[in-house]
Tab-separated table of C-alpha atoms and ligand atoms in Angstrom:
chain	number	residue	atom	x	y	z
A	1	MET	CA	-71.153	78.044	-79.535
A	2	ASN	CA	-73.826	75.384	-79.357
A	3	ASN	CA	-73.467	71.873	-78.052
A	4	PRO	CA	-69.875	72.123	-76.862
A	5	ARG	CA	-68.121	69.137	-75.290
A	6	VAL	CA	-66.038	70.035	-72.263
A	7	ARG	CA	-64.200	67.913	-69.760
A	8	PHE	CA	-63.016	67.914	-66.147
A	9	ALA	CA	-59.841	65.805	-65.989
A	10	PRO	CA	-58.755	65.269	-62.393
A	11	SER	CA	-55.657	63.301	-61.440
A	12	PRO	CA	-56.939	61.049	-58.655
A	13	SER	CA	-54.081	61.659	-56.276
A	14	GLY	CA	-55.456	63.468	-53.267
A	15	ALA	CA	-58.267	65.669	-51.993
A	16	ALA	CA	-60.672	67.633	-54.158
A	17	HIS	CA	-59.728	71.186	-53.320
A	18	ILE	CA	-61.429	74.496	-54.221
A	19	GLY	CA	-59.119	74.933	-57.285
A	20	ASN	CA	-60.216	71.639	-58.885
A	21	GLY	CA	-63.816	72.293	-57.797
A	22	ARG	CA	-63.754	75.684	-59.566
A	23	THR	CA	-62.452	74.088	-62.773
A	24	ALA	CA	-65.161	71.424	-62.637
A	25	LEU	CA	-67.791	74.071	-61.890
A	26	PHE	CA	-66.826	76.344	-64.768
A	27	ASN	CA	-66.857	73.403	-67.186
A	28	TRP	CA	-70.206	72.307	-65.922
A	29	LEU	CA	-71.621	75.851	-66.168
A	30	TYR	CA	-70.281	76.286	-69.688
A	31	ALA	CA	-71.845	73.010	-70.779
A	32	ARG	CA	-75.148	73.803	-69.145
A	33	ALA	CA	-75.244	77.369	-70.516
A	34	ASN	CA	-74.617	76.200	-74.089
A	35	SER	CA	-76.569	72.931	-74.202
A	36	GLY	CA	-73.339	70.973	-74.194
A	37	LYS	CA	-71.953	67.823	-72.618
A	38	PHE	CA	-69.868	67.712	-69.491
A	39	ILE	CA	-67.385	64.826	-69.398
A	40	VAL	CA	-65.305	63.504	-66.538
A	41	ARG	CA	-62.040	61.852	-67.433
A	42	ILE	CA	-59.732	60.299	-64.842
A	43	GLU	CA	-56.095	61.104	-65.507
A	44	ASP	CA	-54.405	58.263	-63.716
A	45	THR	CA	-51.366	57.740	-65.934
A	46	ASP	CA	-49.206	58.273	-62.897
A	47	GLN	CA	-50.128	54.946	-61.353
A	48	ALA	CA	-47.904	55.347	-58.316
A	49	ARG	CA	-49.737	58.494	-57.219
A	50	SER	CA	-53.274	57.513	-58.277
A	51	SER	CA	-55.730	55.608	-56.116
A	52	GLU	CA	-59.291	54.316	-56.422
A	53	THR	CA	-60.168	55.946	-53.151
A	54	SER	CA	-59.207	59.297	-54.465
A	55	GLU	CA	-61.166	58.736	-57.692
A	56	ARG	CA	-64.270	57.850	-55.629
A	57	LEU	CA	-63.783	60.907	-53.464
A	58	VAL	CA	-63.594	63.193	-56.507
A	59	LEU	CA	-66.692	61.674	-58.096
A	60	ASP	CA	-68.591	61.692	-54.803
A	61	THR	CA	-67.656	65.335	-54.264
A	62	LEU	CA	-68.841	66.311	-57.751
A	63	SER	CA	-72.173	64.529	-57.206
A	64	ARG	CA	-72.730	66.155	-53.873
A	65	LEU	CA	-72.087	69.573	-55.430
A	66	GLY	CA	-74.705	68.752	-58.032
A	67	LEU	CA	-72.185	68.780	-60.862
A	68	ARG	CA	-73.542	65.658	-62.680
A	69	TRP	CA	-71.660	64.454	-65.745
A	70	ASP	CA	-72.972	63.138	-69.075
A	71	GLU	CA	-70.072	60.790	-69.708
A	72	GLY	CA	-67.555	59.410	-67.263
A	73	PRO	CA	-65.795	56.388	-65.817
A	74	ASP	CA	-68.798	55.100	-63.891
A	75	ILE	CA	-71.498	55.639	-66.497
A	76	GLY	CA	-69.453	55.229	-69.753
A	77	GLY	CA	-70.374	57.018	-72.920
A	78	PRO	CA	-69.632	56.973	-76.666
A	79	TYR	CA	-65.937	57.848	-76.370
A	80	GLY	CA	-64.916	55.619	-73.464
A	81	PRO	CA	-63.194	54.241	-71.539
A	82	TYR	CA	-62.891	57.384	-69.396
A	83	ARG	CA	-59.863	56.367	-67.328
A	84	GLN	CA	-56.450	56.966	-68.940
A	85	SER	CA	-55.046	53.735	-67.450
A	86	GLU	CA	-57.510	51.921	-69.721
A	87	ARG	CA	-56.580	53.885	-72.855
A	88	GLN	CA	-52.907	52.997	-73.253
A	89	HIS	CA	-53.543	51.300	-76.596
A	90	LEU	CA	-54.771	54.631	-78.045
A	91	TYR	CA	-51.647	56.365	-76.882
A	92	ALA	CA	-49.405	53.624	-78.292
A	93	ARG	CA	-51.214	54.025	-81.654
A	94	ALA	CA	-50.632	57.799	-81.596
A	95	VAL	CA	-46.935	57.263	-80.801
A	96	ARG	CA	-46.569	54.856	-83.730
A	97	GLU	CA	-48.182	57.347	-86.017
A	98	LEU	CA	-45.939	60.201	-84.801
A	99	ILE	CA	-42.810	58.031	-85.336
A	100	GLU	CA	-43.942	57.178	-88.855
A	101	THR	CA	-44.481	60.838	-89.755
A	102	ASN	CA	-41.068	61.697	-88.347
A	103	ASP	CA	-42.630	63.772	-85.551
A	104	ALA	CA	-41.225	61.576	-82.759
A	105	TYR	CA	-38.182	59.420	-82.099
A	106	PRO	CA	-36.794	57.031	-79.497
A	107	CYS	CA	-34.394	58.403	-76.942
A	108	TYR	CA	-31.994	56.136	-75.144
A	109	CYS	CA	-30.402	58.656	-72.821
A	110	SER	CA	-30.183	57.486	-69.215
A	111	PRO	CA	-31.527	59.620	-66.322
A	112	ARG	CA	-27.893	60.163	-65.289
A	113	GLU	CA	-26.875	61.519	-68.736
A	114	LEU	CA	-29.929	63.794	-68.782
A	115	GLU	CA	-29.112	65.131	-65.348
A	116	MET	CA	-25.524	65.897	-66.380
A	117	GLU	CA	-26.756	67.646	-69.481
A	118	ARG	CA	-29.175	69.689	-67.391
A	119	LYS	CA	-26.495	70.751	-64.909
A	120	ALA	CA	-24.115	71.725	-67.752
A	121	SER	CA	-26.879	73.918	-69.303
A	122	ILE	CA	-27.507	75.620	-65.980
A	123	ALA	CA	-23.790	76.210	-65.413
A	124	ALA	CA	-23.579	77.767	-68.898
A	125	ARG	CA	-26.629	79.952	-67.993
A	126	LYS	CA	-28.665	78.315	-70.740
A	127	PRO	CA	-32.267	77.183	-70.200
A	128	PRO	CA	-32.138	73.442	-69.424
A	129	ARG	CA	-33.637	71.551	-72.252
A	130	TYR	CA	-32.961	68.338	-74.062
A	131	SER	CA	-30.118	68.619	-76.574
A	132	GLY	CA	-31.775	66.449	-79.197
A	133	LYS	CA	-28.821	64.064	-79.109
A	134	CYS	CA	-30.878	60.900	-79.936
A	135	ARG	CA	-32.472	62.564	-82.950
A	136	LYS	CA	-29.314	61.883	-84.919
A	137	LEU	CA	-28.942	58.194	-84.180
A	138	THR	CA	-28.667	55.942	-87.201
A	139	VAL	CA	-30.796	52.823	-87.610
A	140	ALA	CA	-27.777	50.738	-86.773
A	141	GLU	CA	-27.070	52.677	-83.595
A	142	ARG	CA	-30.703	52.340	-82.533
A	143	SER	CA	-30.764	48.627	-82.954
A	144	ALA	CA	-27.496	48.267	-81.052
A	145	MET	CA	-29.130	50.097	-78.117
A	146	GLU	CA	-32.146	47.838	-78.311
A	147	LYS	CA	-29.936	44.787	-78.396
A	148	GLY	CA	-28.218	46.052	-75.332
A	149	GLY	CA	-31.612	45.883	-73.609
A	150	ILE	CA	-32.148	49.639	-73.324
A	151	ARG	CA	-35.781	50.585	-73.455
A	152	PRO	CA	-36.204	54.010	-75.047
A	153	ALA	CA	-38.469	56.821	-74.125
A	154	ILE	CA	-40.216	58.505	-77.048
A	155	ARG	CA	-39.735	62.230	-77.642
A	156	PHE	CA	-41.740	64.666	-79.734
A	157	LYS	CA	-39.678	66.472	-82.300
A	158	ILE	CA	-39.784	70.261	-82.110
A	159	LYS	CA	-39.401	71.668	-85.623
A	160	GLY	CA	-39.222	75.389	-84.961
A	161	GLY	CA	-41.597	78.312	-85.391
A	162	SER	CA	-44.136	79.596	-82.924
A	163	VAL	CA	-47.457	78.289	-81.581
A	164	GLU	CA	-50.260	80.747	-81.352
A	165	PHE	CA	-53.770	80.437	-80.047
A	166	ASP	CA	-56.652	82.563	-78.892
A	167	ASP	CA	-57.431	81.894	-75.268
A	168	ALA	CA	-61.026	82.708	-74.242
A	169	VAL	CA	-59.742	84.306	-71.003
A	170	ARG	CA	-56.277	85.571	-71.887
A	171	GLY	CA	-56.763	86.623	-75.493
A	172	GLY	CA	-53.986	85.980	-78.017
A	173	VAL	CA	-51.146	83.846	-76.683
A	174	SER	CA	-47.899	83.022	-78.468
A	175	PHE	CA	-45.052	80.661	-77.595
A	176	ASP	CA	-41.748	80.408	-79.397
A	177	THR	CA	-40.852	76.705	-79.803
A	178	ALA	CA	-37.158	77.676	-79.607
A	179	ASP	CA	-37.860	77.697	-75.867
A	180	PHE	CA	-38.854	74.001	-75.749
A	181	GLY	CA	-36.712	70.935	-75.952
A	182	ASP	CA	-37.971	67.724	-77.630
A	183	PHE	CA	-40.312	66.505	-74.868
A	184	ILE	CA	-41.199	63.005	-73.753
A	185	ILE	CA	-44.524	61.631	-74.875
A	186	MET	CA	-43.967	58.059	-73.831
A	187	ARG	CA	-41.826	56.926	-70.902
A	188	SER	CA	-39.330	54.060	-71.188
A	189	ASP	CA	-41.849	51.795	-69.369
A	190	ALA	CA	-44.234	52.380	-72.330
A	191	THR	CA	-46.694	54.506	-70.369
A	192	ALA	CA	-47.874	57.756	-71.985
A	193	SER	CA	-46.847	61.094	-70.529
A	194	TYR	CA	-49.567	63.470	-69.395
A	195	LEU	CA	-48.868	65.763	-72.379
A	196	LEU	CA	-49.613	63.008	-74.884
A	197	ALA	CA	-52.442	61.276	-73.058
A	198	SER	CA	-54.380	64.450	-72.481
A	199	ALA	CA	-53.906	65.687	-76.075
A	200	VAL	CA	-54.984	62.335	-77.569
A	201	ASP	CA	-58.017	62.115	-75.261
A	202	ASP	CA	-59.137	65.680	-76.042
A	203	MET	CA	-59.021	64.764	-79.734
A	204	GLU	CA	-60.544	61.309	-79.433
A	205	MET	CA	-63.278	62.498	-77.091
A	206	ARG	CA	-64.179	65.341	-79.491
A	207	ILE	CA	-63.527	67.995	-76.817
A	208	THR	CA	-64.401	71.447	-78.255
A	209	ASP	CA	-63.252	73.621	-75.332
A	210	VAL	CA	-60.556	72.957	-72.786
A	211	ILE	CA	-61.267	74.983	-69.651
A	212	ARG	CA	-58.558	74.452	-66.994
A	213	GLY	CA	-56.290	76.194	-64.520
A	214	GLU	CA	-53.647	78.666	-65.609
A	215	ASP	CA	-50.962	76.252	-64.283
A	216	HIS	CA	-51.539	74.323	-67.542
A	217	LEU	CA	-51.002	77.262	-69.884
A	218	SER	CA	-47.429	76.234	-70.666
A	219	ASN	CA	-48.569	72.711	-71.633
A	220	THR	CA	-50.949	73.992	-74.240
A	221	PRO	CA	-48.493	74.737	-77.025
A	222	MET	CA	-47.027	71.240	-76.768
A	223	GLN	CA	-50.439	69.630	-76.834
A	224	ILE	CA	-51.406	71.762	-79.842
A	225	LEU	CA	-48.216	70.551	-81.638
A	226	ILE	CA	-49.078	66.924	-80.878
A	227	MET	CA	-52.658	67.349	-82.155
A	228	ARG	CA	-51.564	69.082	-85.318
A	229	ALA	CA	-48.920	66.422	-86.022
A	230	LEU	CA	-51.754	63.867	-85.712
A	231	GLY	CA	-53.785	65.786	-88.266
A	232	HIS	CA	-56.298	67.486	-85.917
A	233	GLU	CA	-57.258	71.042	-85.233
A	234	PRO	CA	-56.933	71.743	-81.505
A	235	PRO	CA	-59.958	72.706	-79.397
A	236	ARG	CA	-60.485	76.232	-78.033
A	237	TYR	CA	-58.706	76.939	-74.738
A	238	ALA	CA	-59.714	78.944	-71.665
A	239	HIS	CA	-57.197	79.160	-68.836
A	240	LEU	CA	-58.713	80.198	-65.508
A	241	PRO	CA	-56.809	82.547	-63.256
A	242	MET	CA	-54.799	81.379	-60.313
A	243	ILE	CA	-56.410	81.207	-56.867
A	244	LEU	CA	-54.607	82.928	-53.994
A	245	GLY	CA	-55.418	83.290	-50.286
A	246	PRO	CA	-57.201	86.432	-49.066
A	247	ASP	CA	-53.845	88.057	-48.288
A	248	GLY	CA	-52.600	87.551	-51.865
A	249	SER	CA	-50.169	84.782	-50.981
A	250	LYS	CA	-50.309	81.249	-52.239
A	251	LEU	CA	-53.459	79.481	-50.983
A	252	SER	CA	-52.605	77.209	-48.080
A	253	LYS	CA	-54.100	75.410	-45.041
A	254	ARG	CA	-53.677	78.476	-42.816
A	255	HIS	CA	-56.281	80.293	-44.943
A	256	GLY	CA	-58.968	77.871	-43.694
A	257	SER	CA	-60.162	74.666	-45.316
A	258	ALA	CA	-60.166	74.566	-49.114
A	259	ASP	CA	-60.837	70.827	-49.218
A	260	ILE	CA	-64.398	70.489	-50.593
A	261	HIS	CA	-65.015	67.048	-49.102
A	262	GLU	CA	-64.018	68.340	-45.725
A	263	LEU	CA	-66.315	71.384	-46.133
A	264	LEU	CA	-69.255	69.192	-47.140
A	265	GLU	CA	-68.626	66.917	-44.182
A	266	ALA	CA	-68.577	69.911	-41.909
A	267	GLY	CA	-72.050	70.784	-43.154
A	268	TYR	CA	-71.353	73.505	-45.743
A	269	LEU	CA	-74.149	73.554	-48.239
A	270	PRO	CA	-73.433	72.666	-51.874
A	271	ASP	CA	-74.992	75.857	-53.210
A	272	ALA	CA	-72.947	78.005	-50.818
A	273	ILE	CA	-69.757	76.264	-51.909
A	274	ASN	CA	-70.687	76.549	-55.619
A	275	THR	CA	-71.518	80.297	-55.216
A	276	ALA	CA	-68.194	80.890	-53.442
A	277	MET	CA	-66.328	79.030	-56.190
A	278	ALA	CA	-68.142	80.870	-58.976
A	279	MET	CA	-66.726	84.092	-57.550
A	280	LEU	CA	-63.164	82.888	-58.110
A	281	GLY	CA	-62.287	84.784	-61.218
A	282	TRP	CA	-65.773	85.550	-62.485
A	283	SER	CA	-67.752	88.661	-61.657
A	284	GLY	CA	-71.159	87.219	-62.555
A	285	VAL	CA	-72.051	86.557	-58.944
A	286	ASP	CA	-71.601	89.155	-56.212
A	287	GLY	CA	-71.721	86.817	-53.177
A	288	ASN	CA	-74.538	88.781	-51.586
A	289	GLU	CA	-76.673	85.731	-51.648
A	290	VAL	CA	-76.398	82.016	-52.326
A	291	GLU	CA	-77.391	81.212	-55.898
A	292	THR	CA	-78.413	77.888	-57.342
A	293	LEU	CA	-76.399	76.199	-60.077
A	294	GLU	CA	-79.214	76.796	-62.546
A	295	ALA	CA	-79.342	80.526	-61.768
A	296	ILE	CA	-75.575	80.820	-62.146
A	297	ALA	CA	-75.607	78.796	-65.424
A	298	ALA	CA	-78.289	81.104	-66.849
A	299	LYS	CA	-75.842	83.982	-66.912
A	300	PHE	CA	-72.492	82.225	-67.201
A	301	ASP	CA	-70.122	83.555	-69.808
A	302	LEU	CA	-66.446	82.715	-70.216
A	303	GLY	CA	-65.820	86.176	-71.597
A	304	GLY	CA	-66.552	87.505	-68.110
A	305	VAL	CA	-63.666	85.572	-66.541
A	306	SER	CA	-60.828	87.770	-65.384
A	307	ARG	CA	-57.183	87.078	-66.140
A	308	SER	CA	-55.839	88.472	-62.902
A	309	PRO	CA	-55.545	86.110	-59.892
A	310	SER	CA	-58.588	85.628	-57.740
A	311	ARG	CA	-58.663	85.331	-53.952
A	312	TYR	CA	-60.345	82.641	-51.944
A	313	ASP	CA	-61.638	83.959	-48.669
A	314	LYS	CA	-63.063	81.313	-46.357
A	315	LYS	CA	-64.977	84.023	-44.462
A	316	ARG	CA	-66.997	84.736	-47.634
A	317	LEU	CA	-68.021	81.079	-47.719
A	318	ASP	CA	-68.978	81.237	-44.029
A	319	ASN	CA	-71.151	84.277	-44.746
A	320	LEU	CA	-72.847	82.637	-47.684
A	321	ASN	CA	-73.427	79.488	-45.718
A	322	SER	CA	-74.969	81.288	-42.734
A	323	ARG	CA	-77.215	83.256	-45.147
A	324	ALA	CA	-78.290	80.028	-46.763
A	325	LEU	CA	-79.118	78.512	-43.355
A	326	ARG	CA	-81.155	81.608	-42.415
A	327	SER	CA	-83.206	81.664	-45.598
A	328	MET	CA	-83.869	77.941	-45.694
A	329	ASP	CA	-87.381	76.706	-45.055
A	330	THR	CA	-87.690	75.571	-41.393
A	331	GLY	CA	-88.803	72.029	-42.252
A	332	GLU	CA	-85.937	71.692	-44.763
A	333	LEU	CA	-83.426	72.834	-42.195
A	334	LEU	CA	-84.884	70.448	-39.632
A	335	SER	CA	-84.483	67.480	-41.974
A	336	LEU	CA	-80.973	68.642	-42.891
A	337	VAL	CA	-79.772	68.659	-39.277
A	338	SER	CA	-81.919	65.854	-37.909
A	339	PRO	CA	-79.312	63.034	-38.406
A	340	ALA	CA	-76.581	65.036	-36.746
A	341	LEU	CA	-78.994	66.154	-34.043
A	342	GLU	CA	-79.835	62.545	-33.183
A	343	ARG	CA	-76.202	61.565	-33.237
A	344	SER	CA	-75.499	64.320	-30.739
A	345	GLY	CA	-77.936	62.746	-28.285
A	346	PHE	CA	-80.543	65.457	-28.602
A	347	PRO	CA	-83.855	64.107	-27.130
A	348	ILE	CA	-86.004	64.775	-30.234
A	349	ASP	CA	-88.887	62.790	-28.743
A	350	ARG	CA	-89.101	65.066	-25.741
A	351	PHE	CA	-90.236	68.010	-27.849
A	352	GLY	CA	-93.250	68.357	-30.130
A	353	GLU	CA	-93.073	69.515	-33.697
A	354	GLU	CA	-93.967	73.069	-32.818
A	355	HIS	CA	-91.235	73.314	-30.226
A	356	MET	CA	-88.703	71.791	-32.547
A	357	ARG	CA	-89.514	74.384	-35.174
A	358	ALA	CA	-89.294	77.216	-32.645
A	359	MET	CA	-85.939	75.937	-31.405
A	360	ILE	CA	-84.455	75.553	-34.858
A	361	GLU	CA	-85.602	79.035	-35.801
A	362	THR	CA	-83.572	80.527	-32.974
A	363	ALA	CA	-80.682	78.049	-33.195
A	364	ARG	CA	-79.992	79.039	-36.781
A	365	GLU	CA	-79.271	82.654	-35.766
A	366	GLY	CA	-75.537	83.247	-35.875
A	367	ALA	CA	-74.836	79.733	-37.133
A	368	ASN	CA	-72.351	79.316	-39.991
A	369	THR	CA	-72.926	75.641	-40.489
A	370	PRO	CA	-75.494	72.990	-39.664
A	371	ALA	CA	-72.997	71.762	-37.030
A	372	ASP	CA	-73.348	75.132	-35.311
A	373	VAL	CA	-77.155	74.761	-35.457
A	374	VAL	CA	-76.833	71.335	-33.781
A	375	SER	CA	-74.608	72.788	-31.069
A	376	HIS	CA	-77.032	75.663	-30.451
A	377	MET	CA	-79.858	73.167	-30.225
A	378	GLY	CA	-77.917	71.287	-27.574
A	379	GLN	CA	-78.492	74.263	-25.249
A	380	PHE	CA	-82.213	73.624	-25.293
A	381	ALA	CA	-81.670	70.005	-24.395
A	382	GLY	CA	-79.389	70.832	-21.515
A	383	ALA	CA	-76.735	68.657	-23.071
A	384	VAL	CA	-74.036	71.297	-23.021
A	385	LYS	CA	-70.933	70.613	-20.944
A	386	PRO	CA	-69.623	74.024	-19.834
A	387	ASP	CA	-66.277	75.069	-21.242
A	388	ASP	CA	-63.610	76.744	-19.087
A	389	ALA	CA	-64.863	80.253	-19.809
A	390	THR	CA	-68.381	79.320	-18.761
A	391	LEU	CA	-67.149	77.518	-15.645
A	392	THR	CA	-65.448	80.762	-14.628
A	393	ILE	CA	-68.760	82.508	-15.027
A	394	LEU	CA	-70.565	79.827	-13.093
A	395	LYS	CA	-68.131	80.086	-10.236
A	396	ALA	CA	-68.290	83.883	-9.943
A	397	PRO	CA	-69.991	85.114	-6.717
A	398	GLU	CA	-72.674	87.137	-8.607
A	399	THR	CA	-73.760	84.030	-10.436
A	400	SER	CA	-75.175	82.331	-7.328
A	401	GLN	CA	-77.059	85.549	-6.490
A	402	VAL	CA	-78.462	85.476	-10.068
A	403	ALA	CA	-79.422	81.832	-9.720
A	404	ASP	CA	-81.271	82.496	-6.413
A	405	ALA	CA	-83.047	85.552	-7.858
A	406	LEU	CA	-84.032	83.602	-10.992
A	407	LYS	CA	-85.453	80.761	-8.931
A	408	LYS	CA	-87.512	83.201	-6.930
A	409	ALA	CA	-88.825	84.938	-10.055
A	410	LEU	CA	-89.664	81.672	-11.853
A	411	SER	CA	-91.219	79.754	-8.986
A	412	GLY	CA	-94.693	81.216	-9.164
A	413	LEU	CA	-95.016	80.799	-12.945
A	414	SER	CA	-96.646	77.979	-14.866
A	415	THR	CA	-95.805	79.209	-18.375
A	416	ILE	CA	-93.563	81.931	-19.882
A	417	ASP	CA	-94.267	84.246	-22.781
A	418	THR	CA	-92.151	87.232	-23.970
A	419	GLU	CA	-93.802	89.603	-21.515
A	420	LYS	CA	-93.244	87.292	-18.548
A	421	TYR	CA	-89.645	86.732	-19.659
A	422	LYS	CA	-89.081	90.471	-19.539
A	423	SER	CA	-90.485	90.748	-16.051
A	424	VAL	CA	-88.416	87.783	-14.823
A	425	ILE	CA	-85.263	89.526	-16.096
A	426	GLU	CA	-86.315	92.834	-14.540
A	427	SER	CA	-86.949	91.156	-11.223
A	428	VAL	CA	-83.514	89.444	-11.299
A	429	SER	CA	-81.923	92.762	-12.175
A	430	LEU	CA	-83.664	94.480	-9.263
A	431	GLN	CA	-82.750	91.735	-6.806
A	432	THR	CA	-79.084	91.569	-7.802
A	433	GLY	CA	-78.393	95.113	-8.982
A	434	LEU	CA	-76.834	93.692	-12.205
A	435	LYS	CA	-77.536	94.985	-15.708
A	436	GLY	CA	-76.527	94.309	-19.311
A	437	LYS	CA	-73.874	91.709	-20.031
A	438	ARG	CA	-73.057	91.282	-16.344
A	439	LEU	CA	-76.681	90.143	-15.881
A	440	TYR	CA	-77.336	88.194	-19.131
A	441	GLN	CA	-74.086	86.169	-19.083
A	442	PRO	CA	-74.713	84.480	-15.719
A	443	VAL	CA	-78.398	84.005	-16.564
A	444	ARG	CA	-77.445	82.198	-19.753
A	445	ALA	CA	-74.695	80.226	-18.018
A	446	VAL	CA	-76.894	78.859	-15.216
A	447	ILE	CA	-79.572	77.812	-17.762
A	448	THR	CA	-77.650	76.568	-20.750
A	449	GLY	CA	-74.125	75.896	-19.507
A	450	ALA	CA	-72.805	78.031	-22.379
A	451	ALA	CA	-71.497	81.551	-22.741
A	452	SER	CA	-73.299	82.340	-26.011
A	453	GLY	CA	-76.027	80.874	-28.226
A	454	PRO	CA	-79.665	81.232	-29.139
A	455	LYS	CA	-81.721	84.206	-27.841
A	456	LEU	CA	-82.467	84.003	-24.146
A	457	ALA	CA	-86.048	85.035	-24.623
A	458	ASP	CA	-86.572	82.050	-26.924
A	459	ILE	CA	-84.875	79.665	-24.553
A	460	PHE	CA	-87.143	80.837	-21.728
A	461	THR	CA	-90.388	80.692	-23.666
A	462	ILE	CA	-89.629	77.334	-25.283
A	463	LEU	CA	-88.367	75.546	-22.153
A	464	GLY	CA	-90.907	76.891	-19.661
A	465	PRO	CA	-90.417	77.500	-15.897
A	466	GLU	CA	-90.277	73.903	-14.730
A	467	GLU	CA	-87.471	72.849	-17.063
A	468	LEU	CA	-85.606	76.139	-16.340
A	469	LEU	CA	-85.674	75.468	-12.599
A	470	LYS	CA	-84.315	71.989	-13.132
A	471	ARG	CA	-81.482	73.376	-15.213
A	472	ILE	CA	-80.558	75.929	-12.619
A	473	ASP	CA	-80.371	73.271	-9.912
A	474	LYS	CA	-78.144	71.086	-12.122
A	475	LEU	CA	-75.725	73.875	-13.046
A	476	GLU	CA	-75.617	75.209	-9.502
A	477	ALA	CA	-74.243	71.817	-8.482
A	478	LEU	CA	-71.432	72.433	-10.934
A	479	GLU	CA	-70.961	75.909	-9.585
A	480	ARG	CA	-70.220	74.504	-6.155
A	481	ALA	CA	-68.035	71.660	-7.463
B	1	LIG	N1	-55.004	66.102	-64.788
B	1	LIG	C1	-54.714	67.521	-64.746
B	1	LIG	C2	-54.853	68.042	-63.347
B	1	LIG	O1	-55.445	67.428	-62.499
B	1	LIG	C3	-55.603	68.311	-65.652
B	1	LIG	C4	-55.178	68.305	-66.982
B	1	LIG	C5	-56.005	69.143	-67.997
B	1	LIG	O2	-57.020	69.686	-67.590
B	1	LIG	O3	-55.603	69.144	-69.122
B	1	LIG	O4	-54.257	69.102	-63.062
C-alpha cells in the first residue's frame, strides 16, 4: 500500500504509557515504511476527563521519541481541526444524516430505566443490551417527550446480520450483530460518543488504516456499521496484541515504570525506548542492540505482528539503555549528561577535557541511565555522601589499617599510572594481609565514599596521589565520627 494515512488518537486523560507509545510507534513506522502520513488526533470528547496538560504531555512525549506527525492539533493540516472538541458540528451533521436515513433514532429512556432494564436482563441470564424500546415511539409520543423537556440521546439502529472484516494482524474477524443492542452515538447533552466521533473522523480525515490496541477490537464492527450507513467504505484495521507484564499478568506499576514521560525524565534514551516498544508484538527487532527509528522503519511490516499477547519487561529496556550508553560517542555522552552533572554540583571546571573524557568512559560502565553516569561521576568529585552500608565498611577495624597502608604507599608518588596503581594495591595487601573483596571494598570506601562504582584503577590514575590522600583524610574523619 502506498501513501497510507494513519492516525494516533490519544484521549488526553493521563500519562503516556508504553501501550499508547507502542500504538503511536507502529502507526509512525507504518507511515514511514510506506511513504504515508502520520496524523495525531486528540480524542477529548470526554471533557471531564480531558486536560490541556495531558495533551501537551502526550505531544511532548511523541516529539521527544522522534515520532513527528504530519498533521495534528498544533500544526493543523488539510482535514482539521484535529481535536474532537472542535469537531462537534461534523458529528451533529452525521447524526442528522443517520436519522434521515432511518439508521438512528432518539431515545428518551432515563438512566434509572436503563439500569432497571440491565438488571432484569442479568437476572434472566440474558446479555444486557438495550431493548430498543424507543424505536417504536410515534411522532406524537416523541414530541410529547420533547415538550416535557426531556433531551434524548441518539441511538444507532442495529438491523441484523453480521459484520466481517479482514484484520491485518488477526486475519478474518466476524461479529454477529444480534449480540449488540442499539448503541448511543450522541449523548443527551448533544456531545458525540467515542464510537461516532472516531468513525466520523476516520472517514473525514481519509484514514486508510486504523492501527490500534486490541482493546478496541469490539468497537470496530459498530464503527464499520456507522461508516457504511453514512455511505463510506471502512478503512483497513490492524489490532495490536495486548501488553502484559513479564510474568504474564496485567501490566502494572509493580513491573517497573511504563510511563514514557517518567522514563525520559529519568534519562532513558528515545531510541532505547522505541526499540523496546517495537519488540512488543513484533519480531522484527531482537533487542540485542538499540536501533534507530529509521532502521526499524526500513524493515517494518504489519504482517509480522503477532496476535498473541506480548510482554513488557523493564529489564530489557534497562539492558538496551545501558548498551546505548556504552556505544555512544564520548563527546555525545558528555553533552547528554552535562546539564545533570552541573546540577549535581560536579566541579566540571576543576577537570580538563581529557580528564572529563576519561572519567565518563569509566563512569558509563555498569550504568543503566545517564542518571547512573552522573552518580558514578560524583565519585570522582568526592561529592558522595556514604550510605549506611558504606558507613559500616568505613567503621570496620580493617578499614583504618587499609587507610594507613594506602597513605604510606601513596605518599612517595607524584603521579599514578596503571602499573603504579597495581603496586600500590600490592603494597596495601602486603601491609594488611587483606585480599580480594576484603581489600578492594575498604579501598574504594575510603576514597570514594561508595561501595561500588567506576573501576578503581581509573579512579586512581585520574585523580592522582595528592587528591587521593585528601580523600582518605576526609573519609577517615567520618570513620571516626
Ligand atoms: N482514544 C482512544 C484511546 O485512547 C483510541 C481510539 C482509536 O484508536 O480508535 O484509547
